[in-house]
Every structure is written in structure tokens, then in C-alpha cells.
Coordinates of C-alpha atoms in Angstrom, one line a residue:
V276 CA -116.9 200.1 -69.2
S277 CA -113.8 198.0 -69.5
A278 CA -114.4 194.3 -68.9
S279 CA -110.9 193.8 -67.4
S280 CA -110.9 196.8 -65.1
G281 CA -114.6 197.6 -64.5
R282 CA -113.9 201.3 -65.2
R283 CA -115.3 203.6 -67.8
N284 CA -113.3 203.9 -71.0
P285 CA -112.2 207.6 -71.3
N286 CA -112.1 207.2 -75.1
V287 CA -115.8 206.5 -75.3
S288 CA -118.3 209.3 -74.7
Y289 CA -122.0 209.5 -74.7
D290 CA -121.9 211.7 -77.8
K291 CA -119.8 209.1 -79.7
I292 CA -122.3 206.4 -78.7
Q293 CA -125.2 208.6 -79.8
T294 CA -123.6 209.3 -83.2
L295 CA -123.1 205.5 -83.7
L296 CA -126.7 204.8 -82.7
N297 CA -127.9 207.4 -85.2
L298 CA -125.9 205.9 -87.9
A299 CA -127.0 202.4 -87.0
F300 CA -130.6 203.3 -87.1
A301 CA -130.3 205.4 -90.3
D302 CA -131.5 202.5 -92.3
D303 CA -134.7 202.5 -90.1
V304 CA -135.6 206.0 -91.3
T305 CA -138.6 205.7 -93.6
P306 CA -137.5 206.4 -97.1
S307 CA -138.4 209.8 -98.4
T308 CA -141.0 210.0 -101.2
G309 CA -138.7 212.7 -102.7
S310 CA -140.7 215.5 -101.2
E311 CA -138.8 217.6 -98.7
K312 CA -139.6 220.8 -97.0
V313 CA -136.6 222.9 -95.8
F314 CA -136.6 225.7 -93.3
E315 CA -133.6 227.8 -92.3
N316 CA -132.5 230.4 -89.8
K317 CA -129.3 232.0 -91.1
T318 CA -129.2 234.8 -88.5
A319 CA -125.6 235.0 -87.3
T320 CA -126.0 234.9 -83.5
S321 CA -123.2 235.2 -81.0
I322 CA -122.9 232.5 -78.4
P323 CA -122.3 234.1 -75.0
D324 CA -119.1 232.7 -73.3
N325 CA -119.5 230.8 -70.1
N326 CA -123.2 231.5 -69.9
A327 CA -125.8 228.8 -68.9
A328 CA -128.6 230.6 -70.6
G329 CA -126.8 230.3 -74.0
V330 CA -128.5 231.4 -77.2
S331 CA -131.6 230.2 -79.0
L332 CA -132.5 230.4 -82.6
D333 CA -136.1 229.6 -83.7
I334 CA -137.7 228.3 -86.8
N335 CA -141.5 228.5 -86.7
V336 CA -143.1 225.9 -89.0
T337 CA -146.6 227.1 -89.7
E338 CA -147.4 224.6 -92.4
A339 CA -149.3 221.4 -91.6
I340 CA -146.6 219.0 -92.8
T341 CA -146.5 215.3 -92.0
F342 CA -143.0 213.9 -92.1
A343 CA -141.2 210.6 -91.9
S344 CA -137.7 211.9 -91.0
L345 CA -136.1 215.1 -90.0
S346 CA -132.5 216.2 -90.8
V347 CA -131.1 218.9 -88.5
S348 CA -128.1 220.8 -89.8
V349 CA -125.9 223.4 -87.9
D350 CA -123.0 225.5 -88.8
I351 CA -121.5 226.7 -85.5
Q352 CA -118.1 228.5 -85.6
H353 CA -116.5 228.2 -82.2
T354 CA -112.9 228.1 -81.1
Y355 CA -113.4 225.1 -78.7
R356 CA -116.4 222.9 -79.5
G357 CA -115.9 220.8 -76.4
D358 CA -117.4 223.8 -74.5
L359 CA -120.8 223.4 -76.2
V360 CA -124.1 221.8 -75.4
V361 CA -126.4 221.9 -78.4
Q362 CA -130.1 220.9 -78.1
L363 CA -133.1 220.7 -80.4
L364 CA -136.4 221.8 -78.8
R365 CA -139.9 221.4 -80.1
D366 CA -142.4 223.8 -78.6
G367 CA -140.0 224.5 -75.7
T368 CA -139.3 220.8 -74.9
V369 CA -135.9 219.2 -75.5
V370 CA -136.3 216.4 -78.0
Q371 CA -132.7 215.7 -78.9
T372 CA -129.3 216.7 -77.5
L373 CA -127.1 217.0 -80.6
Q374 CA -123.8 217.9 -78.9
N375 CA -122.8 217.5 -75.3
H376 CA -119.2 218.7 -74.7
S377 CA -117.7 216.4 -77.3
G378 CA -114.9 217.3 -79.7
G379 CA -112.4 218.6 -77.1
S380 CA -110.3 221.4 -78.4
A381 CA -111.4 221.0 -82.0
A382 CA -112.9 224.1 -83.6
N383 CA -116.3 224.5 -85.2
L384 CA -119.3 222.2 -85.5
T385 CA -120.7 221.8 -88.9
Q386 CA -122.9 218.7 -88.9
T387 CA -126.2 217.1 -89.9
W388 CA -128.2 214.6 -87.8
T389 CA -131.2 212.6 -89.2
F390 CA -133.9 211.4 -86.9
R391 CA -137.1 209.4 -87.3
A392 CA -140.3 211.4 -86.6
A393 CA -140.8 209.3 -83.4
D394 CA -137.4 210.5 -82.1
V395 CA -138.4 214.2 -82.2
G396 CA -141.9 214.0 -80.7
G397 CA -144.0 212.8 -83.7
N398 CA -144.6 213.4 -87.4
A399 CA -146.4 216.8 -87.4
A400 CA -143.9 219.5 -88.3
K401 CA -146.1 222.4 -87.3
A402 CA -144.3 223.7 -84.2
K403 CA -141.8 226.2 -82.9
W404 CA -138.4 224.5 -83.4
T405 CA -135.5 225.9 -81.4
L406 CA -131.8 225.3 -81.5
K407 CA -130.3 226.1 -78.1
V408 CA -126.5 226.4 -77.9
V409 CA -124.8 226.8 -74.5
D410 CA -121.1 227.5 -74.0
D411 CA -120.6 226.7 -70.3
A412 CA -116.8 227.1 -70.1
A413 CA -114.7 230.3 -70.1
A414 CA -112.3 231.7 -72.6
D415 CA -113.6 230.7 -76.0
S416 CA -116.3 232.3 -78.2
G417 CA -118.4 231.5 -81.2
V418 CA -121.3 232.2 -83.6
V419 CA -124.2 230.2 -84.8
K420 CA -124.3 230.7 -88.5
L421 CA -127.0 228.3 -89.6
F422 CA -129.8 226.2 -88.2
K423 CA -131.6 224.2 -90.8
L424 CA -134.5 221.7 -90.7
A425 CA -135.3 219.4 -93.6
F426 CA -138.5 217.4 -93.3
A427 CA -138.7 214.4 -95.5
Q428 CA -142.3 213.3 -96.3

């Protein structure tokens, strides 16, 4: 909100603020002891165009891992990333919105986010983790190429 006009600044989006908050709190992430468990889903999966159901990729973590921080990486090839909503779910519940229509007409989303365990529902990794990608606008298409979880202990 602009102090002079009382209106919302169009150059500041929720996603930009969330990114800045994640960076600001990155120092608060408990340092890793050097031990990291990595799980990946590299199944190339098409994102349905203009479809609220979207596409979901799962990683089932069956090991009893206790973690301090979680890094979530994606490689999404898409011709208009501003069409996308990308969410991380844990056992069917949304724990983080990673992308929410930001990026405008730029192509592709290749990014890593790091969260404290408390920010993703606790420090027990054993769960069904899901990356949900929704393209809710017409005319552009894409593919999820990578969904990766790295649990730092």
C-alpha cells in the first residue's frame, strides 16, 4: 500500500513478499549437520492448460527421518509462468504455496525454496509429499520435469 495514495502498489505481489520473507528467515533455518536425504520425482508430466484440477506429482517418503529444514526444488517448463499456481502438499494438506501467478509472461520456473520444519507441518519426513501445479489460464502449456525434496537433518 502506498502511503501517499492509500492504494496497493502494482509492482509488489504476494509472491515477491513471500520470496523476501523466505530469504529473510533463511538464517533462522537450523544448520544442517551435513546429513541430507534427497528424494526426486523426474517423471515428465504435462500440465493441463486452463484446468483447475492441474497435475500432481508425488514423492512417498517411507523412511522415519527427522529434519531441521526442507529444500523443495522444481523444474517446470512453461511458456507463461504467470498462469501457474504451484503448491506443496503433505499428506493431502497444502503446507506451502510456492508460486501464485507471479512472473508474468516469463517462461519456465526453475527454483528452490528452503523452509524450516515448522513451516511444512513438522519435522517428521515420513509422509506423502505432493507437488500440485495448476495452469488456470488459456493458451499456454508446459511440463513438470522435476520435483525434488532435500531434507537436512
